[in-house]
Tab-separated table of C-alpha atoms in Angstrom:
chain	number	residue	atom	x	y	z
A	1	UNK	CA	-9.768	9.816	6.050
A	2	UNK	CA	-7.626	12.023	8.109
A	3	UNK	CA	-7.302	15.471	7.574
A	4	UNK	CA	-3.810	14.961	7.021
A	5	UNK	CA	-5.069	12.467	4.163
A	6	UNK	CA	-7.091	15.074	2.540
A	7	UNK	CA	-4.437	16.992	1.982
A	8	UNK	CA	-1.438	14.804	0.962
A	9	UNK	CA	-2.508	11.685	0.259
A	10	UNK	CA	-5.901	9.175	-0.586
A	11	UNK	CA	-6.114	6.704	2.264
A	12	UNK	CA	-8.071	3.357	1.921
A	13	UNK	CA	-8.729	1.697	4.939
A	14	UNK	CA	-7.812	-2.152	5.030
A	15	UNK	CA	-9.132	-3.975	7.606
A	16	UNK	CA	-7.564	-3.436	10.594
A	17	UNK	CA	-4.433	-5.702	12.649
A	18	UNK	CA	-6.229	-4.732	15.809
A	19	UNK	CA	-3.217	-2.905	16.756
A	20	UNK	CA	-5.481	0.298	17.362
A	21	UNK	CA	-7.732	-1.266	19.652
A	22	UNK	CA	-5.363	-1.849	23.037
A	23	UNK	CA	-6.888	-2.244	25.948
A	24	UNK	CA	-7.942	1.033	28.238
A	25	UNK	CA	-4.049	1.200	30.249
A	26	UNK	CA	-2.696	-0.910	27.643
A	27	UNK	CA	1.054	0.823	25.864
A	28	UNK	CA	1.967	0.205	22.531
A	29	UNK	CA	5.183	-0.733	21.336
A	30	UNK	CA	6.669	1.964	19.057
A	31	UNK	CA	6.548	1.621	15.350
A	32	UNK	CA	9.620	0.361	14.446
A	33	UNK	CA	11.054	2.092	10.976
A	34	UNK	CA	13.227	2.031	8.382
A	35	UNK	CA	14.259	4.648	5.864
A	36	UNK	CA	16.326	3.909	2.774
A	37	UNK	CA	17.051	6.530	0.328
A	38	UNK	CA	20.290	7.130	-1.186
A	39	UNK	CA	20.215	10.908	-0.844
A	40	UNK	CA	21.663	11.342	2.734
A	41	UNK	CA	19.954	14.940	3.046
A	42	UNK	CA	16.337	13.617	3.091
A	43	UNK	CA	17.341	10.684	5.090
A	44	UNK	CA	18.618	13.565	7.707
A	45	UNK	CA	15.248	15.144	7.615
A	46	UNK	CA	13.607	12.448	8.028
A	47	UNK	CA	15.485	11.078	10.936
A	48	UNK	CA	14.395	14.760	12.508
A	49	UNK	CA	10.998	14.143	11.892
A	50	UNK	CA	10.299	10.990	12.922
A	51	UNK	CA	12.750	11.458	16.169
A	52	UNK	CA	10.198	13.808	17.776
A	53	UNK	CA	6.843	11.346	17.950
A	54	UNK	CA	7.527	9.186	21.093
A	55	UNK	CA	5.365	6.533	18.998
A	56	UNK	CA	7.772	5.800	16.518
A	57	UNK	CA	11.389	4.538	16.951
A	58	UNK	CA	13.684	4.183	14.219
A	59	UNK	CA	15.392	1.227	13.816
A	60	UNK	CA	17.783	1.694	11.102
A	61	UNK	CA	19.258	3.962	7.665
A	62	UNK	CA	20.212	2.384	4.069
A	63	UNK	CA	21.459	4.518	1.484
A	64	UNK	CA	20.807	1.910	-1.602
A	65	UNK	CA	18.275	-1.494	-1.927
A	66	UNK	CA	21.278	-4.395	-1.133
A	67	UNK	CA	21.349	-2.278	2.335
A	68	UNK	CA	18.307	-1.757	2.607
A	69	UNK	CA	17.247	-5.579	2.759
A	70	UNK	CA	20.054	-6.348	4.493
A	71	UNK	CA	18.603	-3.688	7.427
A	72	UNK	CA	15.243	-5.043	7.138
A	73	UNK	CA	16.080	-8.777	7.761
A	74	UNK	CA	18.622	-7.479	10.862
A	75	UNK	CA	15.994	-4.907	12.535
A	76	UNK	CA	12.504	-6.248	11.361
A	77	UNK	CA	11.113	-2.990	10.791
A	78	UNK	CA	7.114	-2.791	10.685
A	79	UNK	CA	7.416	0.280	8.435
A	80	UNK	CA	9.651	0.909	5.648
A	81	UNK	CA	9.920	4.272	3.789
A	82	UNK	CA	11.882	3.950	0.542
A	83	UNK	CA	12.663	5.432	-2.468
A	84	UNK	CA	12.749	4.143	-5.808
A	85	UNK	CA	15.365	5.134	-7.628
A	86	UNK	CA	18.957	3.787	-4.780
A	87	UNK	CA	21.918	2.325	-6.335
A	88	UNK	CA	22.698	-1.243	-6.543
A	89	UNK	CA	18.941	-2.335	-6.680
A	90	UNK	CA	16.126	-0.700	-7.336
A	91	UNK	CA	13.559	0.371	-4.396
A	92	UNK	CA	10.850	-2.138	-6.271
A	93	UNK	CA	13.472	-5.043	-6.380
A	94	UNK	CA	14.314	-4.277	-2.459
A	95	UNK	CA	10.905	-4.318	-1.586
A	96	UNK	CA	10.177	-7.591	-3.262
A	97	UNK	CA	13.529	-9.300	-1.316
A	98	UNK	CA	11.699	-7.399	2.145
A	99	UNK	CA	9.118	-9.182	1.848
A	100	UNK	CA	11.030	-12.543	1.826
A	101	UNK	CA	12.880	-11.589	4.945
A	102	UNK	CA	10.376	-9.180	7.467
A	103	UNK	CA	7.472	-10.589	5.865
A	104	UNK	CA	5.287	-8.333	8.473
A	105	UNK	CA	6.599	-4.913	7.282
A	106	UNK	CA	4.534	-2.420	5.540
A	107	UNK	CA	6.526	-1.145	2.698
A	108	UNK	CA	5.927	2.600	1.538
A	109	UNK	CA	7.435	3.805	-1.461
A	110	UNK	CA	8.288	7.360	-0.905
A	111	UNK	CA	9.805	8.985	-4.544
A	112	UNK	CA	9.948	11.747	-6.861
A	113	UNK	CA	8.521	9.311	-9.631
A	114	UNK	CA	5.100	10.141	-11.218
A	115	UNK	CA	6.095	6.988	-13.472
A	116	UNK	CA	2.318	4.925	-13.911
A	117	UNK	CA	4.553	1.853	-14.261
A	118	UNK	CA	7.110	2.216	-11.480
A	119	UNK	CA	3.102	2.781	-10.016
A	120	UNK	CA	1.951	-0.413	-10.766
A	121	UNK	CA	4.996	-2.476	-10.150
A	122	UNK	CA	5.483	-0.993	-6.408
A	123	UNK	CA	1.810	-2.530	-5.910
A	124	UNK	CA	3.144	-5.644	-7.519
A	125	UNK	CA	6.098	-5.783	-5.493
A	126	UNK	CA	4.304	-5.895	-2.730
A	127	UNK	CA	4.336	-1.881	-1.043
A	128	UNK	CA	1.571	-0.884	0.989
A	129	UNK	CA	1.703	3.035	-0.466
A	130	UNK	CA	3.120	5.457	-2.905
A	131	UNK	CA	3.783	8.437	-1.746
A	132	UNK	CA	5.380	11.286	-4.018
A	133	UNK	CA	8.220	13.508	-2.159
A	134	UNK	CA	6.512	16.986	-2.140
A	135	UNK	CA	4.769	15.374	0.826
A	136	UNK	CA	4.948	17.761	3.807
A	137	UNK	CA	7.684	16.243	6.260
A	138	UNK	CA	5.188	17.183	8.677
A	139	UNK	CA	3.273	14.301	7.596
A	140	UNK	CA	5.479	11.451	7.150
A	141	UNK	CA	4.712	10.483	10.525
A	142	UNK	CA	0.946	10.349	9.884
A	143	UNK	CA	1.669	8.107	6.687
A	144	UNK	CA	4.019	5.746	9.426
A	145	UNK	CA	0.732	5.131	11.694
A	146	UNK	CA	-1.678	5.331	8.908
A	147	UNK	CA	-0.052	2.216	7.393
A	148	UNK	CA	1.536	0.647	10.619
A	149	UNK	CA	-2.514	0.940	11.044
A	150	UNK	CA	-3.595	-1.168	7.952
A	151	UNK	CA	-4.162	1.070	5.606
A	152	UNK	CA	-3.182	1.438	1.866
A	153	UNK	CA	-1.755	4.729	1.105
A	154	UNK	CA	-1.536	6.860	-2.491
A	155	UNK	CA	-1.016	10.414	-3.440
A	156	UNK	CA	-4.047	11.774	-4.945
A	157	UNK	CA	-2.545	12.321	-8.347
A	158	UNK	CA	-1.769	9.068	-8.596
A	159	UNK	CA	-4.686	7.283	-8.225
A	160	UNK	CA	-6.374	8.284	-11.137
A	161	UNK	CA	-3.031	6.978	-12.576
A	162	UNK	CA	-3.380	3.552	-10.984
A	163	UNK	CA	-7.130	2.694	-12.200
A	164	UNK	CA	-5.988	3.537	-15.466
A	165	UNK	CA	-3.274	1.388	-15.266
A	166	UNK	CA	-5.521	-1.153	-14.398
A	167	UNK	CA	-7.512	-0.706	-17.365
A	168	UNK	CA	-4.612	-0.817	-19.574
A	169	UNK	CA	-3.168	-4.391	-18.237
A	170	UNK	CA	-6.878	-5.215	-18.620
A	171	UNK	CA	-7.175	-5.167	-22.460
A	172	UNK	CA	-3.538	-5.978	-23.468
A	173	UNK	CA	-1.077	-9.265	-22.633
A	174	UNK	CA	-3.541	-11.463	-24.453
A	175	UNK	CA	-1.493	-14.575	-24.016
A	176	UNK	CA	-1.494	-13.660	-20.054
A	177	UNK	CA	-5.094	-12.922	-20.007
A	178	UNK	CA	-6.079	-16.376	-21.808
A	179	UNK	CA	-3.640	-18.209	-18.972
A	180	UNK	CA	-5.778	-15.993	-16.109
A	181	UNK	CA	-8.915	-17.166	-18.504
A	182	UNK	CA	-7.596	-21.026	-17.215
A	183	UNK	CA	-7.405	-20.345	-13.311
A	184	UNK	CA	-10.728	-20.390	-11.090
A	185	UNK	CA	-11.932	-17.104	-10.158
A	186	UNK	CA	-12.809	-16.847	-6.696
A	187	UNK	CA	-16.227	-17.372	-5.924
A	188	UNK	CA	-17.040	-13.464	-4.588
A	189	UNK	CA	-20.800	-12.883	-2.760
A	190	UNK	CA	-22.493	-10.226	-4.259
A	191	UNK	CA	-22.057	-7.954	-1.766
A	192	UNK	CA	-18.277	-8.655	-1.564
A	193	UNK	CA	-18.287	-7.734	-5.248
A	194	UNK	CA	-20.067	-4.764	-4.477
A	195	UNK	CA	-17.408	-3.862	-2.031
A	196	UNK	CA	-14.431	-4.468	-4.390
A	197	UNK	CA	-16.418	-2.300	-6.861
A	198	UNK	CA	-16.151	0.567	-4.652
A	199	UNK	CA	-13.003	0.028	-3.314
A	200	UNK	CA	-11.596	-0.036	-6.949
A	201	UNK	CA	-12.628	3.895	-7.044
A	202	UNK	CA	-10.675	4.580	-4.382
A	203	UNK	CA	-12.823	4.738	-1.393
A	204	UNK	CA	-12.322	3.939	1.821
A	205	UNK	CA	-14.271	1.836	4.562
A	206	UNK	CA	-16.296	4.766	5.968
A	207	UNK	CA	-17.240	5.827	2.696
A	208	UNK	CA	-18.008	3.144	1.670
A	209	UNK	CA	-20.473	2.168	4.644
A	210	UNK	CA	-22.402	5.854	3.742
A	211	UNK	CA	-22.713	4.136	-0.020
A	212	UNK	CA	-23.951	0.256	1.296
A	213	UNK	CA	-25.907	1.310	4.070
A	214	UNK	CA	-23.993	-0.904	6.183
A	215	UNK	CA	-21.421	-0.475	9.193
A	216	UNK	CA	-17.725	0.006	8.924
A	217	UNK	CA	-16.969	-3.061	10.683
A	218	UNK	CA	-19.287	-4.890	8.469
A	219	UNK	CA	-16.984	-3.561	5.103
A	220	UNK	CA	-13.657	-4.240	7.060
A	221	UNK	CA	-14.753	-7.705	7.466
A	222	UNK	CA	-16.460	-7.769	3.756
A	223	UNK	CA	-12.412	-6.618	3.059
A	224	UNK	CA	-10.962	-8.948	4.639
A	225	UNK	CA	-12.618	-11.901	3.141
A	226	UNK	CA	-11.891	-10.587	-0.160
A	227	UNK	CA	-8.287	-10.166	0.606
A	228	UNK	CA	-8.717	-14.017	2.093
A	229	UNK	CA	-10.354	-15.383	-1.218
A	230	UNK	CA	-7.567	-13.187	-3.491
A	231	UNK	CA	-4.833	-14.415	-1.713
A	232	UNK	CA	-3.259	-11.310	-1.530
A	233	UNK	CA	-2.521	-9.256	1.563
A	234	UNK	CA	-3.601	-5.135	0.050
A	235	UNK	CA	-6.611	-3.664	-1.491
A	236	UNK	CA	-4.592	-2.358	-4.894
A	237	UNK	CA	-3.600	-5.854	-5.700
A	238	UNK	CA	-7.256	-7.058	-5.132
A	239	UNK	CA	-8.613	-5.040	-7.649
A	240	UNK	CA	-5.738	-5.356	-9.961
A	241	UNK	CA	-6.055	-9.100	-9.641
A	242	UNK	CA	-10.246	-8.398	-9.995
A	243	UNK	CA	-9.450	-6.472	-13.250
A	244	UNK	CA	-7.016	-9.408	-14.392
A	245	UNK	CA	-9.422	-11.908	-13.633
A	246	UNK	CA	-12.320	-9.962	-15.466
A	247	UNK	CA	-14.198	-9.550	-12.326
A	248	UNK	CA	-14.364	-5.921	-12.896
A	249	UNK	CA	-14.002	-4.147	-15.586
A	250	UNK	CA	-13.365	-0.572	-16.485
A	251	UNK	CA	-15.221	1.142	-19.384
């Protein structure tokens, strides 16, 4: 974890898209963004930020979630930073209908609300990170790379927030859980269910490694094939769908 991550947000490392590892003379494409938020002040500040980093290039503005999908399927952003709270639909609705039509963009929710539901249905939804506005602008950018990057981003007071959330959805919905009960859980190696384990207290890759013994690249690919056998495409659905399934539990 960054730095930057220590101080404004937890950062767990998926595995990565290989977009980091160019070849030596090799340019990247700028990360193409989108920002939706209805309050055209923060949108301005924003724009300011993420103007000055010659690795970024924003693609497009919405001020509610109709716009907002309707600029994602026109500019096929890779990163989108919206808010929750927009008229017309909600951020979590928007980022559900994104999804549908730039299938490849990272969605970060970027909002005011300390809600532990709005929490837990952003993950549902389908966002790649929750981050709360008294983020530095300073380090919006970061958060744009970090999860351009492959990684799943969360403010630290959140995440406490989202494994108890988990917990919660564990022990209630009993007519859900018996359904779940009825599906085949994927079969998980032992060391992949160490992995999830460990991932489900919020650490990342390199952490991790220090706890297993093993390499980084050996956990991103250890990831990665949990992700596979999940079906699911982020780390905080894996372990909610771990928790659902009763291959974890929390005490």
């Amino acid at each position: 974890m960054s730095a930057t991550g220590d101080r404004a947000m937890a950062a767990a490392q998926q595995p990565g898209t290989g977009d980091g590892e160019a070849g030596a003379g090799k340019r990247l494409e700028p990360i193409r963004v989108l920002i939706a938020d209805d309050h055209a002040l923060f949108r301005r500040g924003l724009e300011m930020v993420l103007e000055e980093e010659d690795d970024i290039d924003l693609v497009g503005q919405a001020s509610d979630g109709t716009e907002a999908v309707d600029v994602a399927g026109e500019a096929l952003p890779d990163v989108v930073l919206m808010d929750i709270r927009m008229p017309k639909i909600s951020g979590i609705e928007a980022c559900r209908a994104i999804k549908e039509v730039a299938p490849s963009a990272k969605i970060v929710m970027l909002t005011i609300s300390d809600e532990e539901e709005d929490l837990f249905e952003a993950i549902r939804a389908g966002a790649s990170g929750y981050l709360l506005k008294d983020i530095p602008l300073d380090e919006v950018a970061e958060a744009v790379r970090a999860v351009h990057g492959g990684q799943s981003l969360i403010n630290p007071s959140m995440a406490g927030k989202l494994l108890s959330e988990f917990a919660t959805l564990a022990k209630r919905d009993d007519e859900e859980e018996e359904r779940v009960q009825h599906v085949a859980a994927p079969k998980l190696t032992d060391r992949e269910m160490e992995v999830l384990k460990l991932v489900a207290r919020g650490m990342n890759n390199r952490d991790i490694a220090k706890e297993l013994f093993i390499s980084e690249n050996t956990v991103k690919n250890h990831v990665r094939n949990i992700l596979e056998k999940l079906q699911i495409h982020s780390r905080m659905e894996a372990v909610m769908i771990a928790v659902r399934q009763k291959l974890i539990e929390f005490s």
